[in-house]
mmCIF file of C-alpha atoms and ligand atoms in Angstrom:
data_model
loop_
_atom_site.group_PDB
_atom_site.id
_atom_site.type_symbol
_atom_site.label_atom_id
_atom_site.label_comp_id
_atom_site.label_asym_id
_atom_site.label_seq_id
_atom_site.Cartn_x
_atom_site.Cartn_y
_atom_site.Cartn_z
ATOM 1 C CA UNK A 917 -15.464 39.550 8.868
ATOM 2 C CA UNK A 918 -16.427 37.440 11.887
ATOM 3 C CA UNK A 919 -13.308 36.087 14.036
ATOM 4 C CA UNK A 920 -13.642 32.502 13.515
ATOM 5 C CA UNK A 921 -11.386 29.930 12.174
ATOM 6 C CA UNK A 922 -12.974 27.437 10.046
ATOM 7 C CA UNK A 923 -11.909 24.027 8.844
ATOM 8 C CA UNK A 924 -13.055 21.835 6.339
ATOM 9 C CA UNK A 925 -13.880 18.442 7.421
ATOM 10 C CA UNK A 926 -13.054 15.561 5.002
ATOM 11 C CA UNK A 927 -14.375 12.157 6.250
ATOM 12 C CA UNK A 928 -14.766 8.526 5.361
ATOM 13 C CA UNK A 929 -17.056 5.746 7.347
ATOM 14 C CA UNK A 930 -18.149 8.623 9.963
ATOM 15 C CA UNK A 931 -15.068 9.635 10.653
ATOM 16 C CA UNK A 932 -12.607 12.402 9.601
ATOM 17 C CA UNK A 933 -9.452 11.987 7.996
ATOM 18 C CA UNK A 934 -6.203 12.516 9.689
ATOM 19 C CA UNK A 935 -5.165 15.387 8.110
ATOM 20 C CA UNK A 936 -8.215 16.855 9.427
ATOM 21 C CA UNK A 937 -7.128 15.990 12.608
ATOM 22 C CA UNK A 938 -4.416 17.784 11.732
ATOM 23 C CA UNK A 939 -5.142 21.070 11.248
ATOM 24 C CA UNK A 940 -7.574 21.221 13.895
ATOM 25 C CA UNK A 941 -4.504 20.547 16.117
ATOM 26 C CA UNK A 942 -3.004 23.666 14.247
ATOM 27 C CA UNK A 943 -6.244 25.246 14.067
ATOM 28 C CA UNK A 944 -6.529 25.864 18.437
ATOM 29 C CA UNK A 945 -3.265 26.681 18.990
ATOM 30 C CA UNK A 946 -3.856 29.795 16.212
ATOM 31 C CA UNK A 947 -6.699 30.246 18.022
ATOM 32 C CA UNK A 948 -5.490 30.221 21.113
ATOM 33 C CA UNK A 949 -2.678 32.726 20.846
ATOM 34 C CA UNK A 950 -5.445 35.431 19.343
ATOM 35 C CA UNK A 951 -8.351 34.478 21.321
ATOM 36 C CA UNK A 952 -10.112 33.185 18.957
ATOM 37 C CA UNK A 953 -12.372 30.025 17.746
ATOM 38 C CA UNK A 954 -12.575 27.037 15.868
ATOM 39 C CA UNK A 955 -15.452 26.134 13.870
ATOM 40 C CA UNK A 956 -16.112 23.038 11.743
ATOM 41 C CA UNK A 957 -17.626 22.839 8.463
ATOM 42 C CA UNK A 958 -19.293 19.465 6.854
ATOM 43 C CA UNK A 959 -20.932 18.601 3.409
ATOM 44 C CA UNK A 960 -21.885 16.050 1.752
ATOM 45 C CA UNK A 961 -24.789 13.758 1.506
ATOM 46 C CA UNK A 962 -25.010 12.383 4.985
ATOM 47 C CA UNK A 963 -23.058 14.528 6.977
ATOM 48 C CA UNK A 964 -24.791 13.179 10.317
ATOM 49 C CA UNK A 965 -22.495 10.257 10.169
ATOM 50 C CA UNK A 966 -19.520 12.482 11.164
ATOM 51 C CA UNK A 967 -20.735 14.962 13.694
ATOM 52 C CA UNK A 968 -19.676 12.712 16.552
ATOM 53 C CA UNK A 969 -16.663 12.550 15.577
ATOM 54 C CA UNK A 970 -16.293 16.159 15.255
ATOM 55 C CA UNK A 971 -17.791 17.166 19.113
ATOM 56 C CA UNK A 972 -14.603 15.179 20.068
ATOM 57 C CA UNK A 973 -11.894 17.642 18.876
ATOM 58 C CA UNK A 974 -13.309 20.780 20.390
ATOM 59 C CA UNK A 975 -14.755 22.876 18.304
ATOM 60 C CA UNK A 976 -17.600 25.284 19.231
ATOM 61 C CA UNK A 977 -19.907 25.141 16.418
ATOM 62 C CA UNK A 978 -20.441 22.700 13.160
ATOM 63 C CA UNK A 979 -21.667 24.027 9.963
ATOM 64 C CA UNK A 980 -23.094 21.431 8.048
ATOM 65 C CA UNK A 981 -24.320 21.765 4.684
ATOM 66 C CA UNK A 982 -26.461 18.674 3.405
ATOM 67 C CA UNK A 983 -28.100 18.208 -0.125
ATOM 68 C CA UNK A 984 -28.278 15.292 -2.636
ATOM 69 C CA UNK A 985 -26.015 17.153 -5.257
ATOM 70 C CA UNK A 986 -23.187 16.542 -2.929
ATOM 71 C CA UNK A 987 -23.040 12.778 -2.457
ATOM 72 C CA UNK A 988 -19.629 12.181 -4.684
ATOM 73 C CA UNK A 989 -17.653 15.164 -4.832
ATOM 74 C CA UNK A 990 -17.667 17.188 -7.813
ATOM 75 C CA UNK A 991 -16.200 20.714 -8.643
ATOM 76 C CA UNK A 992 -19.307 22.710 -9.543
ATOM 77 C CA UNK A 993 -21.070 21.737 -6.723
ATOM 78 C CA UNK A 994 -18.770 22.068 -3.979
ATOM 79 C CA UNK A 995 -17.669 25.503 -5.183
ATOM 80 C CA UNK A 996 -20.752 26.723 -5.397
ATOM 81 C CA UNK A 997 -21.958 25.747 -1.752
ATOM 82 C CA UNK A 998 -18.766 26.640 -0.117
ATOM 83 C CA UNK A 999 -18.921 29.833 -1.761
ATOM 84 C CA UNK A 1000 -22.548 30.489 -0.409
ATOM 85 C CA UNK A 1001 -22.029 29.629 2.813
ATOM 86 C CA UNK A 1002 -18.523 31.548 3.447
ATOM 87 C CA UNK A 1003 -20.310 34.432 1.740
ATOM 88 C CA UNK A 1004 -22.947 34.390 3.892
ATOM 89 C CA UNK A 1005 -20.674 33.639 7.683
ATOM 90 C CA UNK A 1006 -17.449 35.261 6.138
ATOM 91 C CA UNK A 1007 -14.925 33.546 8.835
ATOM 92 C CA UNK A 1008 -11.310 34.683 9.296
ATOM 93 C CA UNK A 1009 -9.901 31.944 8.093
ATOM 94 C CA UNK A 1010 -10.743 28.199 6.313
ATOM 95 C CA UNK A 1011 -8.353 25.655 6.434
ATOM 96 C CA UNK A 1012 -8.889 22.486 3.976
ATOM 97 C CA UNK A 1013 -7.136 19.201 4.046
ATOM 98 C CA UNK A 1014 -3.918 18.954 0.995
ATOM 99 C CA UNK A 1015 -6.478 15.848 -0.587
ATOM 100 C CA UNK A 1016 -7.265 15.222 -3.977
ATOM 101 C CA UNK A 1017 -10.473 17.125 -3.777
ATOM 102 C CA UNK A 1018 -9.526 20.053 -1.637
ATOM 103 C CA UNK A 1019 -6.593 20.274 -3.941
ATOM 104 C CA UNK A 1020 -9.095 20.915 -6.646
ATOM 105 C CA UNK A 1021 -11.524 22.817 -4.572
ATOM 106 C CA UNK A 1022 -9.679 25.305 -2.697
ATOM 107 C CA UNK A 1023 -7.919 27.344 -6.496
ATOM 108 C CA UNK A 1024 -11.007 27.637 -7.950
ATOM 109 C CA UNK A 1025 -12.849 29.301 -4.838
ATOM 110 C CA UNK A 1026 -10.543 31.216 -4.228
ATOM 111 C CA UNK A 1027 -10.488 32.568 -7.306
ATOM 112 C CA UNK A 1028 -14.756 32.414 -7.495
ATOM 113 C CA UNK A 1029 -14.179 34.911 -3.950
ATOM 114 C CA UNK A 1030 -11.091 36.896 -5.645
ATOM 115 C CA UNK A 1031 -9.316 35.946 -2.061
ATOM 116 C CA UNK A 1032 -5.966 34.458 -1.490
ATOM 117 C CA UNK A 1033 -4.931 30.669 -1.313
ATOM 118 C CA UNK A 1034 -2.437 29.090 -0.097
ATOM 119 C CA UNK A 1035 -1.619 25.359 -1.186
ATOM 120 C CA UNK A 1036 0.366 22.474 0.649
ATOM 121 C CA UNK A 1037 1.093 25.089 3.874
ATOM 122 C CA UNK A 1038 3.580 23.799 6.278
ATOM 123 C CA UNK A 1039 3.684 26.424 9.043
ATOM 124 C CA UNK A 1040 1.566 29.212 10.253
ATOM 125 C CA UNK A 1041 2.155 31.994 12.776
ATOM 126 C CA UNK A 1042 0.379 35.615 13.100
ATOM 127 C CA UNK A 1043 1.624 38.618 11.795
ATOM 128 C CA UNK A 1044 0.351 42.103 12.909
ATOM 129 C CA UNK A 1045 -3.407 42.348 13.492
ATOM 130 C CA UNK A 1046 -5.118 39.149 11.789
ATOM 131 C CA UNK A 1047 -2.416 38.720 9.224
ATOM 132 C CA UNK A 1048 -1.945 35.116 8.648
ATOM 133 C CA UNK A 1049 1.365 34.088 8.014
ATOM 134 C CA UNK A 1050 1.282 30.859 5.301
ATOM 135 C CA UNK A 1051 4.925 28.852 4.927
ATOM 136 C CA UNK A 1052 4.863 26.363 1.902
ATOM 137 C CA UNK A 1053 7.950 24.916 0.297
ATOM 138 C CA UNK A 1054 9.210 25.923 -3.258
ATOM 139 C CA UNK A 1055 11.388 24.744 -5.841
ATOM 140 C CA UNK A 1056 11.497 21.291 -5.061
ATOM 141 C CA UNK A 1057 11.419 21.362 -1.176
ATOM 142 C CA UNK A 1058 15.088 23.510 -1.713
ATOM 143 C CA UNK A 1059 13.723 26.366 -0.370
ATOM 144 C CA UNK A 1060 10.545 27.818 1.644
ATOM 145 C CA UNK A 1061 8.570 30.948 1.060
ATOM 146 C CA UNK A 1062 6.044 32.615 3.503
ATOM 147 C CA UNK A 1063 3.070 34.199 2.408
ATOM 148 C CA UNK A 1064 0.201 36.973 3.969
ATOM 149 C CA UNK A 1065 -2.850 37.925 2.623
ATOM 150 C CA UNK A 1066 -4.501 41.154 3.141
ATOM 151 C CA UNK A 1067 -7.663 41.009 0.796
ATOM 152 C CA UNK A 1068 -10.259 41.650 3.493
ATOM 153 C CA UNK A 1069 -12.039 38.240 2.663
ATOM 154 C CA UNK A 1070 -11.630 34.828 4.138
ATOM 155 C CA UNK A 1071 -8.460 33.267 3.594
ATOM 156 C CA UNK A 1072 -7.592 29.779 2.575
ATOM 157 C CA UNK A 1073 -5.060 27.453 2.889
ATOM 158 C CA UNK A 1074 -4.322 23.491 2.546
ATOM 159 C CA UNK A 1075 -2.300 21.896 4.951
ATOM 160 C CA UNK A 1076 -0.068 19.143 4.212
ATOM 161 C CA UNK A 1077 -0.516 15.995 5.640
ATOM 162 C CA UNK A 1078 1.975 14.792 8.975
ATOM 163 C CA UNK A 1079 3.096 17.959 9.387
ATOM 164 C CA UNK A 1080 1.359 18.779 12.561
ATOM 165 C CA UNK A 1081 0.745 15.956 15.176
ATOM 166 C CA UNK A 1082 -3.204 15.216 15.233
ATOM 167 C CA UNK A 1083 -5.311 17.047 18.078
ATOM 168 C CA UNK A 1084 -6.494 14.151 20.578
ATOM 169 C CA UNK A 1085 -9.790 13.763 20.833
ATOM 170 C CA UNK A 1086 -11.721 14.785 24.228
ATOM 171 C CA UNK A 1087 -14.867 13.420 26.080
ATOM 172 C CA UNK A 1088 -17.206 16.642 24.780
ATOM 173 C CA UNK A 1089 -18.747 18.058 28.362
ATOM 174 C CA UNK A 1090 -20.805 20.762 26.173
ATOM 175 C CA UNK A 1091 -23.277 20.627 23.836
ATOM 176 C CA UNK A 1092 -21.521 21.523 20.363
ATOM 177 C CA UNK A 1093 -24.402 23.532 18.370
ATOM 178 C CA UNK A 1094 -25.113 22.362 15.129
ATOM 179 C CA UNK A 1095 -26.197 24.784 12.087
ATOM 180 C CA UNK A 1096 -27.655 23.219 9.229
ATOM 181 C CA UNK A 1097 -26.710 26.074 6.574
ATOM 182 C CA UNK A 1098 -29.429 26.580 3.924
ATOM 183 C CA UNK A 1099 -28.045 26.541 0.080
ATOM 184 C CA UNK A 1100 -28.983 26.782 -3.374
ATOM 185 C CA UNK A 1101 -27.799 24.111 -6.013
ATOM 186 C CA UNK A 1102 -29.185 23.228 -9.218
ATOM 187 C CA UNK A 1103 -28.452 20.297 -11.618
ATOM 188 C CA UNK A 1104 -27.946 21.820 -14.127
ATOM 189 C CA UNK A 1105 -24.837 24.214 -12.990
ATOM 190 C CA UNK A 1106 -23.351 21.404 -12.563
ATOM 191 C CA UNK A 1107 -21.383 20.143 -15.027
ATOM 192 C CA UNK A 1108 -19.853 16.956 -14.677
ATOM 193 C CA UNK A 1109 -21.824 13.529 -13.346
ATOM 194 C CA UNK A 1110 -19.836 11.034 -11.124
ATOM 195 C CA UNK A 1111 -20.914 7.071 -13.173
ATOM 196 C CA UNK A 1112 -19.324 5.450 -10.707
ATOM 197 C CA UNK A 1113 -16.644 5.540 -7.955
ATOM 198 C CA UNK A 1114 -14.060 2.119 -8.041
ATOM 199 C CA UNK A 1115 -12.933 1.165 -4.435
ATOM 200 C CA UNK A 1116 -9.176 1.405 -3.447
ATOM 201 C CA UNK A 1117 -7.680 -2.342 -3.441
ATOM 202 C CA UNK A 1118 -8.649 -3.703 -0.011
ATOM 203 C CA UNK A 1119 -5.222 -4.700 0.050
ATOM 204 C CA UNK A 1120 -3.416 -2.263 -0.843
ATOM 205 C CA UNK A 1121 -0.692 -0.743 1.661
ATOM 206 C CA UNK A 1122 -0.453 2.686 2.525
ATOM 207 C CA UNK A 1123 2.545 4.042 0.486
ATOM 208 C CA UNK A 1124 3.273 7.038 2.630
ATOM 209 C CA UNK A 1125 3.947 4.435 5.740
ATOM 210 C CA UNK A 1126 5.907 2.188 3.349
ATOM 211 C CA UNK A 1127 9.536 1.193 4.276
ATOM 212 C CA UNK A 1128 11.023 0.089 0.669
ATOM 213 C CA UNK A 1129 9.378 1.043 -3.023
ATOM 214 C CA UNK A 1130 10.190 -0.459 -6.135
ATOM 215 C CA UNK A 1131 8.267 2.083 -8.558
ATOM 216 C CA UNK A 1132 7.711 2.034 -12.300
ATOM 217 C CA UNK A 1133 7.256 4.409 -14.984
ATOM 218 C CA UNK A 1134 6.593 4.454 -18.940
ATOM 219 C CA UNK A 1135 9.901 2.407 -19.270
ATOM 220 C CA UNK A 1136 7.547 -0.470 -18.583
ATOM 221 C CA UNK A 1137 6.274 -0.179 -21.322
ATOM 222 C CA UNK A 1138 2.547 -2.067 -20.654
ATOM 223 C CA UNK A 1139 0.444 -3.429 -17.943
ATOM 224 C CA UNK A 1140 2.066 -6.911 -19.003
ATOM 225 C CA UNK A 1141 5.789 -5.137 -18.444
ATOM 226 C CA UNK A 1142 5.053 -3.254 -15.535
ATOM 227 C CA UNK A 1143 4.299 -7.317 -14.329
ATOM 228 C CA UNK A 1144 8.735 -6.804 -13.760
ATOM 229 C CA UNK A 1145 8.198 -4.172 -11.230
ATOM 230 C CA UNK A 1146 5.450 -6.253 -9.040
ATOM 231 C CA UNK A 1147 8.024 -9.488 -9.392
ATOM 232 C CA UNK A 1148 10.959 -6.999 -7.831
ATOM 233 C CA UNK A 1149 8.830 -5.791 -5.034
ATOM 234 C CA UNK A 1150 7.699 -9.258 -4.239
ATOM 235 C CA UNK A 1151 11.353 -10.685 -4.377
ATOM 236 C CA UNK A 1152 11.675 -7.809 -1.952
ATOM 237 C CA UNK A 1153 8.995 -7.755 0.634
ATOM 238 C CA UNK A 1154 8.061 -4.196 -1.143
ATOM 239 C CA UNK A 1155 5.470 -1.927 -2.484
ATOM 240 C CA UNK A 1156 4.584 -0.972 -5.885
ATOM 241 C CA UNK A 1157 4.882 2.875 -6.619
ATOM 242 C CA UNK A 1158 3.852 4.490 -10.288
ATOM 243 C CA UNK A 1159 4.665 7.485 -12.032
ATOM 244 C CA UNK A 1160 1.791 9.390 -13.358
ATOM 245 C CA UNK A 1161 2.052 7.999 -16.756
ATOM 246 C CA UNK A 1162 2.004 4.134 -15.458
ATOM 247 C CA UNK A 1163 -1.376 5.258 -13.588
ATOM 248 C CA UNK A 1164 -2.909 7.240 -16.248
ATOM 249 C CA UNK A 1165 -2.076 4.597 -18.672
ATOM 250 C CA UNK A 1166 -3.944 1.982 -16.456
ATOM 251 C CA UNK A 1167 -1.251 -0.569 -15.734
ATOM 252 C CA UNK A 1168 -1.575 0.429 -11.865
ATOM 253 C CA UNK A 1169 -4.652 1.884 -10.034
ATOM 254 C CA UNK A 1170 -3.873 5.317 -9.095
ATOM 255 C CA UNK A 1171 -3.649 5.049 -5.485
ATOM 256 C CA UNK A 1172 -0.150 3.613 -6.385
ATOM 257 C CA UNK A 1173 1.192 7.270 -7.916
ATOM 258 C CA UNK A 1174 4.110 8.863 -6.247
ATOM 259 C CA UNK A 1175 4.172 12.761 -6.614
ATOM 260 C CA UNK A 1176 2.751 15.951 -6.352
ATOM 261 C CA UNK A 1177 -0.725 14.709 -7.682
ATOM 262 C CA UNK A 1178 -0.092 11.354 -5.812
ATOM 263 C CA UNK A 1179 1.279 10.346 -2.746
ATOM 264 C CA UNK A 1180 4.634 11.947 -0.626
ATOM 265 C CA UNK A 1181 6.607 8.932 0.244
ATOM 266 C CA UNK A 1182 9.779 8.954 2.353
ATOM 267 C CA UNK A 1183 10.935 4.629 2.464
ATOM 268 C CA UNK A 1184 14.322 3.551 3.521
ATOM 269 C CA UNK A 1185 14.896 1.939 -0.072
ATOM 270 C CA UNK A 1186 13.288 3.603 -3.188
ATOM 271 C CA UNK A 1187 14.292 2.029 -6.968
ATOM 272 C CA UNK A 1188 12.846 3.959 -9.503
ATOM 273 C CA UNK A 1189 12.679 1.837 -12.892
ATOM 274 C CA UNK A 1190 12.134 3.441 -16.046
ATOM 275 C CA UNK A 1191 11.214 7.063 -14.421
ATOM 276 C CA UNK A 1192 12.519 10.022 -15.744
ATOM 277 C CA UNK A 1193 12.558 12.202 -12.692
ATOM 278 C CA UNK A 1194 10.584 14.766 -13.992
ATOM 279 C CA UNK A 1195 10.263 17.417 -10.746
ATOM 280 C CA UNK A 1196 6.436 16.673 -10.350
ATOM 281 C CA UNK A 1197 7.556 12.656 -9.531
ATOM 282 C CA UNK A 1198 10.482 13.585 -7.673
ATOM 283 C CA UNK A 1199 8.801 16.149 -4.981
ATOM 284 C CA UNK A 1200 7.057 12.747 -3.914
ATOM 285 C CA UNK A 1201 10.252 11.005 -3.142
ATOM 286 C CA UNK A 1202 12.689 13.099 -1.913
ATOM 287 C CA UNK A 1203 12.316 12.217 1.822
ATOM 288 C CA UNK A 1204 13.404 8.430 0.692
ATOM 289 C CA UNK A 1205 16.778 6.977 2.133
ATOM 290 C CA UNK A 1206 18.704 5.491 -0.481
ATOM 291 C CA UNK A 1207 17.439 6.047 -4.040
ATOM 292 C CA UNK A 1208 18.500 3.517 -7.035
ATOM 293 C CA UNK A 1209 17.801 4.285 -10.393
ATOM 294 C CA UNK A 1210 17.270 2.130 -13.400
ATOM 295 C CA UNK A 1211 17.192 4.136 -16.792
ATOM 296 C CA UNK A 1212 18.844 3.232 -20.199
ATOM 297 C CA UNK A 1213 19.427 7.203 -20.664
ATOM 298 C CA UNK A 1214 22.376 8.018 -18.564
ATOM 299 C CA UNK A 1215 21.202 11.616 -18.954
ATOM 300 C CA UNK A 1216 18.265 10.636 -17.162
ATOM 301 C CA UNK A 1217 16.967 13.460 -14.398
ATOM 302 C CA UNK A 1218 16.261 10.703 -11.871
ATOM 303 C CA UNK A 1219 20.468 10.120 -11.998
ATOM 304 C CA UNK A 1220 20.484 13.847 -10.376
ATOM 305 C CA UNK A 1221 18.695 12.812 -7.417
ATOM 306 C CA UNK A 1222 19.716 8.533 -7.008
ATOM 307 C CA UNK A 1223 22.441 7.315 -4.916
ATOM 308 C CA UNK A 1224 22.688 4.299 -7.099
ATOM 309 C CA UNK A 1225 22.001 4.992 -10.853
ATOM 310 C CA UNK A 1226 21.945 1.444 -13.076
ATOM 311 C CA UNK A 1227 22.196 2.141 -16.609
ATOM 312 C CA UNK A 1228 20.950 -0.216 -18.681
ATOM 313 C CA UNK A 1229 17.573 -1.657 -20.007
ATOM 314 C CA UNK A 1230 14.586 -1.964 -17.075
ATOM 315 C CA UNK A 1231 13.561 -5.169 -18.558
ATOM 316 C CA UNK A 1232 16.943 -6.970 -18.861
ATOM 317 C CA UNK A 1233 18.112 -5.621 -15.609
ATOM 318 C CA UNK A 1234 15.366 -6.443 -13.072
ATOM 319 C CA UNK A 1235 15.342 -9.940 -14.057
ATOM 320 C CA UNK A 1236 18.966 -10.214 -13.549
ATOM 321 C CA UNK A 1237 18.635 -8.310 -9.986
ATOM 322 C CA UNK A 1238 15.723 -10.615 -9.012
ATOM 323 C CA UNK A 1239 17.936 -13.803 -9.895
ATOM 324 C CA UNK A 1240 20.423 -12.413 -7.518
ATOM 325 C CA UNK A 1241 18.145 -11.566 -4.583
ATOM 326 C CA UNK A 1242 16.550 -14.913 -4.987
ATOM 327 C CA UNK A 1243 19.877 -16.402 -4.203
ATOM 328 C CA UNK A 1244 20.114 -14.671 -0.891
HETATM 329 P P1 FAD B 966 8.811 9.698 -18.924
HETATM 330 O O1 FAD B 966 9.076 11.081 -18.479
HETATM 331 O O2 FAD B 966 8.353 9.497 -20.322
HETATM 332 O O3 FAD B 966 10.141 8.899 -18.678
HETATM 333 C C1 FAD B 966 10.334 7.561 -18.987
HETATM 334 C C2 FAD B 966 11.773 7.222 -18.671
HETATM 335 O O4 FAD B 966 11.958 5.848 -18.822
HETATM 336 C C3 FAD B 966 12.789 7.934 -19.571
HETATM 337 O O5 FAD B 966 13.766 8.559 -18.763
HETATM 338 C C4 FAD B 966 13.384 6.810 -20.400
HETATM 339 O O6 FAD B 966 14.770 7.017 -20.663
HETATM 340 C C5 FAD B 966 13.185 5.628 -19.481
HETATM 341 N N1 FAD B 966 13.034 4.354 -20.181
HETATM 342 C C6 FAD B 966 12.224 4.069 -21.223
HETATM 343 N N2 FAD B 966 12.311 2.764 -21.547
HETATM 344 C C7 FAD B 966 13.212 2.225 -20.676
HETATM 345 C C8 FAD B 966 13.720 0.920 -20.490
HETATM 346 N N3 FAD B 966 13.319 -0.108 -21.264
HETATM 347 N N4 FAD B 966 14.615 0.708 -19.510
HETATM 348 C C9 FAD B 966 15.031 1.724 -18.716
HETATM 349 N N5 FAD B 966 14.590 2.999 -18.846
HETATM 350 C C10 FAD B 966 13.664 3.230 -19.806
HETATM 351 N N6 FAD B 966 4.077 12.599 -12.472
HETATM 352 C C11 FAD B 966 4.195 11.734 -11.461
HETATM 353 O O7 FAD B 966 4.909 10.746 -11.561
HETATM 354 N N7 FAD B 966 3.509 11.953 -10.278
HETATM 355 C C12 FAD B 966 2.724 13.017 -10.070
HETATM 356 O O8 FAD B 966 2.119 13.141 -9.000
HETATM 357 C C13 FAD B 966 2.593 13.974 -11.141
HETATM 358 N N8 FAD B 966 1.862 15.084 -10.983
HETATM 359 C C14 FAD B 966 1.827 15.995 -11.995
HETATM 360 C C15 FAD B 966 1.145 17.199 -11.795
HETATM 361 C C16 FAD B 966 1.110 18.132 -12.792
HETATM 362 C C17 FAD B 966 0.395 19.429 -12.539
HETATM 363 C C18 FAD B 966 1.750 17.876 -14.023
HETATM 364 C C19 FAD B 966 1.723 18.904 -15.116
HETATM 365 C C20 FAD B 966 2.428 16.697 -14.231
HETATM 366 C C21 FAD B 966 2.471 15.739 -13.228
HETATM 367 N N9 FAD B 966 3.149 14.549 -13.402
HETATM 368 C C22 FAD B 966 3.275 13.700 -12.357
HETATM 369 C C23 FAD B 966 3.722 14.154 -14.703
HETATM 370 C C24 FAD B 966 5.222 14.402 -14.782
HETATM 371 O O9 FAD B 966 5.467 15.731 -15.196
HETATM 372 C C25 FAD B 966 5.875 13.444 -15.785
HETATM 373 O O10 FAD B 966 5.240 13.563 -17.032
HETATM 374 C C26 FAD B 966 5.843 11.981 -15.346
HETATM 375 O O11 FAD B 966 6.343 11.852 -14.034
HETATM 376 C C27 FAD B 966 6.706 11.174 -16.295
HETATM 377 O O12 FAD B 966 6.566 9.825 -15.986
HETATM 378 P P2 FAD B 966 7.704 8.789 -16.407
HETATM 379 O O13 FAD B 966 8.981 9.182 -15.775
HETATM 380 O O14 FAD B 966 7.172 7.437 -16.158
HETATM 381 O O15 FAD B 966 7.743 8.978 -17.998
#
């Protein structure tokens, strides 16, 4: 097992994403209390577009594995190349990004390596020896549970986002090496083909920065419905959040979803309309100020967590709140 601590670089436009950033912040002060070092590891299609960026947050090597199988990321073939290479340098430690695709990526090698994973980690300190310590919340956010691994193999874990400030980047005085890392990957162990990827809005905000939410769920109804919640956050000056079932159904694009699969908001205002509160929505939310809550089942789950709870019909309420806020 070589002494390294490796992290996964996600990046868009030649540069890495913050949470990358991140962790690497995280990553040297680990390193730094054990003497060790921080590596970085790249794939992709073009992964020469990012290694500048990289030799500006300090790391003393990049591993960079390039082939045309990993243009758009897909599970077979990101498993299988991340499991070739980590067999073959075996670091202490790989930290990944808590994104969509590391999300996906991280459970099933781990389990292809039979090592340990930790998800969504929000605190790290060393035990005895090279024991990782890995703190993640449970049950909601109620309560916190630390976890070490002793398998012998290189751990994982992925870091939530804003949890650790980003490391700053530095003008790079030393030549960082670069190792392009041989693999294997054939088409047809790979079982699913990306058609097509479909851009983000351009406009869209960033949710996680957003100050007030109106949100809506399958109490909308349809795409034409869910029109009510867009006409609130307008009369508003807010955003537009979704439960999973608005985005799966297609009335939103899915960059709008609140919750463990989507994004972790905390606004000052949050009005959920026509959301149940089912605990996979609400882990998204519960950093918000002030939560309303418009459901016509006063049983409702979302009532539990809401300051404000409305009772009544989404689609003959919302009208009669924008009337009122128009007035103002
Ligand atoms: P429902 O649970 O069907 O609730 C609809 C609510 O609307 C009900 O309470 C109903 O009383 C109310 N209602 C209906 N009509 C009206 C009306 N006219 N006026 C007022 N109220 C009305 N979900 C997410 O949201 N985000 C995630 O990130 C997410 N990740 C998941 C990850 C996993 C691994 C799994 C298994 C599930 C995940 N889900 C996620 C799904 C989640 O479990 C729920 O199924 C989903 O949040 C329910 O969405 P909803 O509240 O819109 O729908």
């Amino acid at each position: 097992m070589r002494d390294e601590i490796w992290v996964f670089i996600e990046y868009q436009d030649g540069e890495m994403i913050e949470n990358c950033k991140e962790i690497l912040y995280e990553a040297h002060r680990l390193a730094r209390i054990k003497g060790k070092t921080v590596h970085a590891l790249v794939m992709g299609k073009k992964v020469k577009e990012v290694y500048e960026d990289i030799k500006r947050y300090g790391v003393v090597t990049i591993y960079s594995v390039e082939h045309s199988l990993l243009a758009t990321y897909t599970t077979d073939a990101y498993v299988a190349a991340l499991e070739s290479v980590l067999t073959m340098y075996r670091p202490l430690l790989l930290f990944m990004p808590s994104t969509t695709n590391c999300r996906d990526l991280a459970p099933r090698l781990a389990a292809r390596m039979k090592t340990g994973v930790v998800t969504d980690c929000v605190k790290f300190t060393w035990g005895s020896d090279d024991v990782l310590l890995m703190t993640k919340f449970i049950y909601n956010r109620k309560a916190h549970c630390t976890f070490d691994s002793h398998t012998g193999r290189t751990q994982l874990a992925t870091v939530l986002p804003k949890v650790f400030p980003p490391a700053l980047p530095k003008q790079c005085e030393e030549e960082v090496p670069v190792y392009n890392v041989p693999i294997r990957l054939n088409s047809s162990d790979i079982r699913t083909q990306v058609l097509g990827v479909i851009e983000a809005e351009a406009s869209s905000v960033d949710l996680s920065e957003a100050g007030m939410i109106v949100a809506g769920g399958r109490g909308a109804k349809s795409k034409e419905g869910f029109m009510l919640i867009h006409e609130l956050a307008y009369a508003l000056g807010a955003s537009v959040g979704a439960s999973r079932v608005a985005t799966d159904e297609g009335w939103v694009p899915f960059e709008r979803q609140i919750g463990q699969t989507g994004k972790v908001v905390a606004p000052k205002l949050y009005i959920a309309c026509g959301i149940s509160g089912a605990i996979h929505h609400t882990m998204g939310i519960k950093d918000s100020g002030t939560i309303i809550a418009i459901n016509y089942d006063k049983s409702a789950a979302i009532f539990g967590l809401s300051d404000i709870g409305l009772v009544g019909d989404m689609h003959e309420v919302i009208p009669l709140l924008i009337q009122k806020i128009q007035k103002y």
